[in-house]
Amino acid sequence: MKIAVPFEDGQVFQHFGRSAQFKFYEAENGQLLRTEVIPTNGQGHGALAGFLVQHGADVLLCGGIGTGAQVALMQAGIQLFGGLSGAADAAVADYLAGKLVFDPDIHCTHHDHDEGHSCGSHCGGGCH
């Protein structure tokens, strides 16, 4: 299984569509085998689901994420666990241990606001 997390300075990056890099965690039978940080090379909202597919992601743990990206992930067969914040490694450890607390109704509505909107600061770390 491969888990992807939008990643910045060790934390779950809060705006999926603006992620500059993802940390990928490869796990088997609940045990972490290896990790790798891969830059998106400027790919934006629409291309990120394809980026995750290209890198073999099965699961995405993230903060804020818009409806369009959610649909693209669903169509790609990638499980989504949103509304997360804090250390990326801790989120993955919780996921592997079966104790991840996430928001099943995650919505990022930054597109409905002014251009300068930041999901993380507006929504307290994750859009709800």
Coordinates of C-alpha atoms in Angstrom, one line a residue, residues 19-124:
S19 CA 1.0 21.2 -2.9
A20 CA 4.6 21.6 -4.0
Q21 CA 5.5 18.1 -2.9
F22 CA 4.1 14.9 -1.5
K23 CA 5.6 12.5 1.0
F24 CA 4.9 8.9 0.0
Y25 CA 4.9 6.2 2.6
E26 CA 5.1 2.5 1.5
A27 CA 3.6 0.1 4.0
E28 CA 2.8 -3.6 4.2
N29 CA 0.8 -5.3 6.9
G30 CA 0.7 -2.1 8.9
Q31 CA 4.5 -1.7 8.9
L32 CA 6.2 1.2 7.2
L33 CA 8.8 0.0 4.7
R34 CA 10.1 3.3 3.1
T35 CA 9.3 6.9 2.5
E36 CA 10.1 9.4 -0.3
V37 CA 9.4 13.1 -0.8
I38 CA 8.6 13.9 -4.5
P39 CA 8.0 17.4 -5.9
T40 CA 5.0 18.0 -8.0
N41 CA 6.9 20.3 -10.4
G42 CA 4.2 22.9 -10.4
Q43 CA 1.3 20.7 -11.2
G44 CA -1.9 22.2 -10.0
H45 CA -5.4 21.2 -8.9
G46 CA -6.4 19.2 -11.9
A47 CA -3.2 17.3 -12.5
L48 CA -2.5 16.2 -8.9
A49 CA -4.8 13.2 -9.0
G50 CA -2.9 12.0 -12.0
F51 CA 0.4 12.7 -10.3
L52 CA -0.7 10.5 -7.4
V53 CA -1.8 7.8 -9.7
Q54 CA 1.5 8.0 -11.6
H55 CA 3.3 7.5 -8.2
G56 CA 1.1 4.5 -7.2
A57 CA -0.9 6.1 -4.3
D58 CA -3.7 4.1 -2.8
V59 CA -4.6 6.5 0.0
L60 CA -4.4 10.3 0.4
L61 CA -4.2 11.9 3.8
C62 CA -4.6 15.7 3.6
G63 CA -5.9 18.9 5.1
G64 CA -8.2 21.0 2.8
I65 CA -9.3 19.7 -0.6
G66 CA -11.9 20.9 -3.1
T67 CA -14.8 19.0 -4.5
G68 CA -13.2 18.6 -8.0
A69 CA -10.1 17.0 -6.6
Q70 CA -12.2 14.7 -4.4
V71 CA -14.1 13.5 -7.5
A72 CA -10.8 13.0 -9.4
L73 CA -9.4 11.0 -6.6
M74 CA -12.6 8.9 -6.3
Q75 CA -12.5 8.2 -10.1
A76 CA -8.8 7.2 -9.7
G77 CA -9.6 4.8 -6.9
I78 CA -7.6 6.7 -4.3
Q79 CA -9.1 6.6 -0.8
L80 CA -9.3 10.1 0.8
F81 CA -8.9 11.0 4.5
G82 CA -9.1 14.8 4.9
G83 CA -9.3 17.5 7.5
L84 CA -5.9 16.5 9.0
S85 CA -3.2 18.8 10.3
G86 CA 0.0 18.5 12.2
A87 CA 3.0 16.2 11.6
A88 CA 2.7 14.1 8.4
D89 CA 4.5 11.1 10.0
A90 CA 2.2 11.1 13.0
A91 CA -0.9 11.1 10.7
V92 CA 0.5 8.1 8.8
A93 CA 1.3 6.3 12.0
D94 CA -2.2 6.8 13.2
Y95 CA -3.6 5.6 9.9
L96 CA -1.5 2.4 10.0
A97 CA -2.6 1.8 13.6
G98 CA -6.3 2.2 12.7
K99 CA -6.8 5.3 14.9
L100 CA -6.7 8.2 12.5
V101 CA -9.2 10.9 13.3
F102 CA -10.3 12.6 10.1
D103 CA -13.2 14.6 8.6
P104 CA -15.3 12.5 6.2
D105 CA -17.1 15.6 5.0
I106 CA -14.1 17.7 4.2
H107 CA -14.7 20.6 1.9
C108 CA -12.4 23.4 0.9
T109 CA -14.3 26.4 -0.3
H110 CA -11.4 28.7 -1.0
H111 CA -12.6 29.1 -4.5
D112 CA -15.6 30.9 -3.2
H113 CA -13.5 33.6 -1.6
D114 CA -11.2 36.4 -2.6
E115 CA -7.9 35.4 -4.4
G116 CA -5.7 35.9 -1.3
H117 CA -7.6 33.2 0.7
S118 CA -5.6 30.6 2.5
C119 CA -7.3 27.4 3.5
G120 CA -5.1 26.8 6.5
S121 CA -5.5 30.2 8.1
H122 CA -9.2 30.7 7.2
C123 CA -10.3 27.3 8.4
G124 CA -8.1 26.8 11.4

